[in-house]
Tab-separated table of C-alpha atoms in Angstrom:
chain	number	residue	atom	x	y	z
A	1	MET	CA	-62.837	95.882	7.090
A	2	ARG	CA	-61.289	93.464	9.017
A	3	GLU	CA	-57.649	93.022	9.356
A	4	LEU	CA	-56.292	89.654	8.925
A	5	ASN	CA	-53.721	88.299	11.175
A	6	LEU	CA	-51.471	86.255	8.956
A	7	VAL	CA	-48.821	85.546	11.525
A	8	PRO	CA	-50.459	82.434	12.969
A	9	HIS	CA	-51.033	81.066	9.547
A	10	THR	CA	-47.446	81.775	8.548
A	11	TYR	CA	-46.358	80.313	11.831
A	12	SER	CA	-48.534	77.300	11.216
A	13	ASN	CA	-47.147	76.904	7.691
A	14	GLN	CA	-43.643	77.251	9.005
A	15	LYS	CA	-44.347	74.679	11.681
A	16	LYS	CA	-45.671	72.267	9.062
A	17	LEU	CA	-42.685	72.953	6.904
A	18	ILE	CA	-40.349	72.332	9.829
A	19	ASP	CA	-42.256	69.163	10.701
A	20	ARG	CA	-41.957	68.007	7.111
A	21	LYS	CA	-38.248	68.784	7.077
A	22	LYS	CA	-37.885	66.856	10.328
A	23	HIS	CA	-39.753	63.892	8.841
A	24	VAL	CA	-37.673	64.035	5.685
A	25	ALA	CA	-34.466	64.377	7.718
A	26	LEU	CA	-35.557	61.577	10.018
A	27	SER	CA	-36.448	59.391	7.001
A	28	ILE	CA	-33.112	60.186	5.372
A	29	ALA	CA	-31.297	59.479	8.643
A	30	LEU	CA	-33.236	56.229	9.057
A	31	ALA	CA	-32.478	55.267	5.440
A	32	LEU	CA	-28.819	56.113	6.042
A	33	VAL	CA	-28.816	53.979	9.195
A	34	VAL	CA	-30.408	51.091	7.268
A	35	VAL	CA	-27.897	51.472	4.405
A	36	VAL	CA	-24.948	51.740	6.820
A	37	ALA	CA	-26.255	48.817	8.891
A	38	SER	CA	-26.788	46.723	5.769
A	39	GLY	CA	-23.320	47.637	4.498
A	40	GLY	CA	-21.855	46.857	7.909
A	41	TYR	CA	-23.715	43.532	8.030
A	42	ILE	CA	-22.546	42.627	4.529
A	43	PHE	CA	-18.968	43.713	5.321
A	44	GLY	CA	-19.026	41.807	8.630
A	45	LYS	CA	-20.512	38.722	6.978
A	46	GLU	CA	-17.861	38.891	4.238
A	47	ALA	CA	-15.087	39.269	6.831
A	48	LEU	CA	-16.482	36.307	8.794
A	49	LEU	CA	-16.666	34.185	5.639
A	50	LYS	CA	-13.050	35.114	4.776
A	51	ILE	CA	-11.944	34.053	8.259
A	52	LYS	CA	-13.831	30.751	7.908
A	53	ARG	CA	-12.339	30.214	4.444
A	54	ASN	CA	-8.836	30.857	5.798
A	55	ASN	CA	-9.433	28.408	8.662
A	56	LEU	CA	-10.712	25.763	6.243
A	57	GLN	CA	-7.730	26.366	3.936
A	58	GLU	CA	-5.376	25.887	6.902
A	59	GLN	CA	-7.156	22.620	7.771
A	60	VAL	CA	-6.910	21.443	4.143
A	61	ASP	CA	-3.201	22.290	4.041
A	62	SER	CA	-2.687	20.518	7.370
A	63	ASN	CA	-4.595	17.474	6.076
A	64	LYS	CA	-2.494	17.466	2.897
A	65	GLU	CA	0.640	17.387	5.046
A	66	LEU	CA	-0.846	14.528	7.071
A	67	VAL	CA	-1.728	12.627	3.879
A	68	VAL	CA	1.828	13.059	2.588
A	69	LYS	CA	3.233	11.903	5.945
A	70	ASN	CA	0.816	8.941	5.954
A	71	GLU	CA	1.851	7.931	2.424
A	72	ALA	CA	5.524	8.133	3.441
A	73	LEU	CA	4.828	5.960	6.493
A	74	VAL	CA	2.948	3.396	4.389
A	75	ARG	CA	5.899	3.256	1.954
A	76	ASP	CA	8.316	2.816	4.878
A	77	ILE	CA	6.156	0.060	6.388
A	78	ASN	CA	5.949	-1.791	3.059
A	79	LEU	CA	9.703	-1.459	2.568
A	80	THR	CA	10.315	-2.773	6.086
A	81	LYS	CA	7.962	-5.709	5.437
A	82	GLN	CA	9.886	-6.502	2.254
A	83	HIS	CA	13.179	-6.409	4.178
A	84	ILE	CA	11.737	-8.690	6.861
A	85	GLU	CA	10.502	-11.136	4.203
A	86	LYS	CA	13.921	-11.157	2.516
A	87	ALA	CA	15.599	-11.705	5.889
A	88	LYS	CA	13.259	-14.650	6.576
A	89	GLN	CA	14.028	-16.142	3.166
A	90	LEU	CA	17.757	-15.743	3.756
A	91	SER	CA	17.510	-17.332	7.192
A	92	VAL	CA	15.631	-20.294	5.698
A	93	LEU	CA	18.277	-20.665	2.994
A	94	LYS	CA	21.018	-20.316	5.582
A	95	GLY	CA	19.445	-23.168	7.548
A	96	LYS	CA	19.606	-25.551	4.571
A	97	ASP	CA	22.548	-27.947	4.266
A	98	THR	CA	22.907	-28.374	0.508
A	99	ASP	CA	26.094	-30.430	0.906
A	100	GLY	CA	24.219	-32.941	3.027
A	101	LEU	CA	21.385	-32.920	0.513
A	102	ILE	CA	23.705	-33.682	-2.413
A	103	VAL	CA	25.582	-36.373	-0.430
A	104	GLU	CA	22.291	-38.051	0.465
A	105	LEU	CA	21.081	-37.796	-3.143
A	106	SER	CA	24.328	-39.262	-4.510
A	107	SER	CA	24.007	-42.271	-2.192
A	108	LEU	CA	20.762	-43.160	-4.017
A	109	PHE	CA	22.399	-43.185	-7.475
A	110	PRO	CA	23.514	-46.566	-8.837
A	111	SER	CA	27.092	-46.722	-10.101
A	112	GLY	CA	25.951	-46.796	-13.746
A	113	VAL	CA	24.277	-43.329	-13.540
A	114	LYS	CA	26.253	-40.106	-13.928
A	115	ILE	CA	24.988	-36.523	-13.532
A	116	SER	CA	26.031	-34.074	-16.245
A	117	ASN	CA	24.125	-30.977	-15.057
A	118	ILE	CA	22.322	-29.874	-11.863
A	119	THR	CA	20.131	-26.784	-11.453
A	120	PHE	CA	18.154	-25.782	-8.379
A	121	ALA	CA	14.925	-23.798	-8.657
A	122	LYS	CA	13.182	-22.221	-5.699
A	123	SER	CA	9.428	-21.822	-6.049
A	124	GLY	CA	6.813	-20.266	-3.774
A	125	ASN	CA	4.341	-23.011	-4.736
A	126	LEU	CA	6.749	-25.656	-3.472
A	127	GLU	CA	7.335	-23.783	-0.198
A	128	ALA	CA	3.590	-23.753	0.464
A	129	GLU	CA	3.681	-27.550	0.227
A	130	GLY	CA	6.597	-27.794	2.713
A	131	LEU	CA	9.247	-28.247	0.024
A	132	SER	CA	12.404	-26.165	-0.318
A	133	GLY	CA	12.659	-26.258	-4.126
A	134	SER	CA	13.223	-28.499	-7.094
A	135	LEU	CA	16.398	-30.058	-8.496
A	136	ASN	CA	16.610	-30.478	-12.260
A	137	LEU	CA	19.270	-32.974	-13.268
A	138	THR	CA	20.479	-34.053	-16.672
A	139	CYS	CA	21.811	-37.617	-16.335
A	140	GLU	CA	23.414	-40.409	-18.345
A	141	ALA	CA	22.987	-44.091	-17.540
A	142	LYS	CA	24.581	-47.272	-18.901
A	143	SER	CA	21.185	-48.970	-19.172
A	144	LYS	CA	17.464	-48.466	-18.616
A	145	SER	CA	17.631	-50.821	-15.622
A	146	ASP	CA	20.019	-48.359	-13.902
A	147	VAL	CA	17.409	-45.638	-14.490
A	148	SER	CA	14.675	-47.868	-13.018
A	149	HIS	CA	16.897	-48.682	-10.024
A	150	LEU	CA	17.575	-44.943	-9.450
A	151	TRP	CA	13.891	-44.081	-9.609
A	152	ALA	CA	13.003	-46.864	-7.159
A	153	ASN	CA	15.634	-45.536	-4.706
A	154	LEU	CA	14.228	-42.006	-5.030
A	155	ARG	CA	10.652	-43.202	-4.442
A	156	GLU	CA	11.702	-44.954	-1.196
A	157	SER	CA	13.412	-41.812	0.174
A	158	ASP	CA	11.362	-39.370	2.298
A	159	LYS	CA	13.195	-36.336	0.932
A	160	PHE	CA	13.175	-37.273	-2.749
A	161	SER	CA	9.931	-39.232	-3.165
A	162	ASN	CA	8.390	-36.609	-5.439
A	163	SER	CA	10.556	-37.203	-8.544
A	164	HIS	CA	9.836	-37.375	-12.251
A	165	ILE	CA	11.915	-38.780	-15.082
A	166	SER	CA	11.420	-37.357	-18.568
A	167	GLY	CA	13.177	-37.260	-21.911
A	168	LEU	CA	14.464	-40.842	-21.734
A	169	THR	CA	16.440	-41.406	-24.973
A	170	GLY	CA	19.091	-43.801	-26.262
A	171	THR	CA	19.743	-47.558	-26.161
A	172	ASP	CA	23.466	-48.161	-25.460
A	173	LYS	CA	23.860	-44.979	-23.459
A	174	VAL	CA	20.607	-43.632	-21.950
A	175	THR	CA	20.168	-39.869	-21.314
A	176	PHE	CA	17.294	-38.508	-19.288
A	177	ASN	CA	16.086	-35.539	-17.249
A	178	LEU	CA	15.247	-35.950	-13.599
A	179	LYS	CA	13.170	-33.416	-11.663
A	180	ILE	CA	13.063	-33.831	-7.881
A	181	ASN	CA	10.974	-31.710	-5.531
A	182	THR	CA	12.960	-31.783	-2.315
A	183	LYS	CA	12.306	-31.040	1.338
A	184	GLY	CA	15.943	-30.125	1.992
A	185	VAL	CA	18.080	-30.778	5.033
A	186	ASN	CA	18.250	-28.405	7.995
A	187	ASN	CA	21.674	-27.583	9.429
A	188	ASP	CA	20.293	-28.144	12.945
A	189	VAL	CA	19.077	-31.640	12.047
A	190	LYS	CA	22.394	-32.432	10.378
A	191	ALA	CA	24.336	-31.304	13.475
A	192	GLU	CA	22.188	-33.502	15.722
A	193	ASP	CA	22.738	-36.463	13.383
A	194	LYS	CA	26.500	-36.037	13.654
A	195	GLN	CA	26.444	-36.317	17.475
């Protein structure tokens, strides 16, 4: 009988077993590398996204501050414009000589007409037409001819040509309302007239 040499076969089986273990170990190591790399990629991507989110949040916060500053500036600009407009209105009113206006108006009244009440109304519509405002007068006259004479005088005047008489009542003593849209008298013009 022949003797069998089992050592090479055992060696061969051991070599296969070692090769298999190496393949398994290499596969496990490769799988671990893939898992670690994937985890690292995901962790890195998440960290990068957090950094981007933080940067965007900082930009949003900065923009909010800029919006608040812009709104405050717009409010300040509007307030300044309102102050400028009020200053212009006051300078226009300061330039009007109401005494001269009333003196000139009284020179147009016949002796039979008396004024019982005067009110002055300032209107933006009148200013657009080059007028300073409107005078509303409540008057009493001795006769209707005095009223007609007054209205004729007003119509001939440049400053008081736009006048309206309403509410004419009475026979012995006539009462009426007079509305006059006036151009006003500038102080500068009045000073030049005095020279």
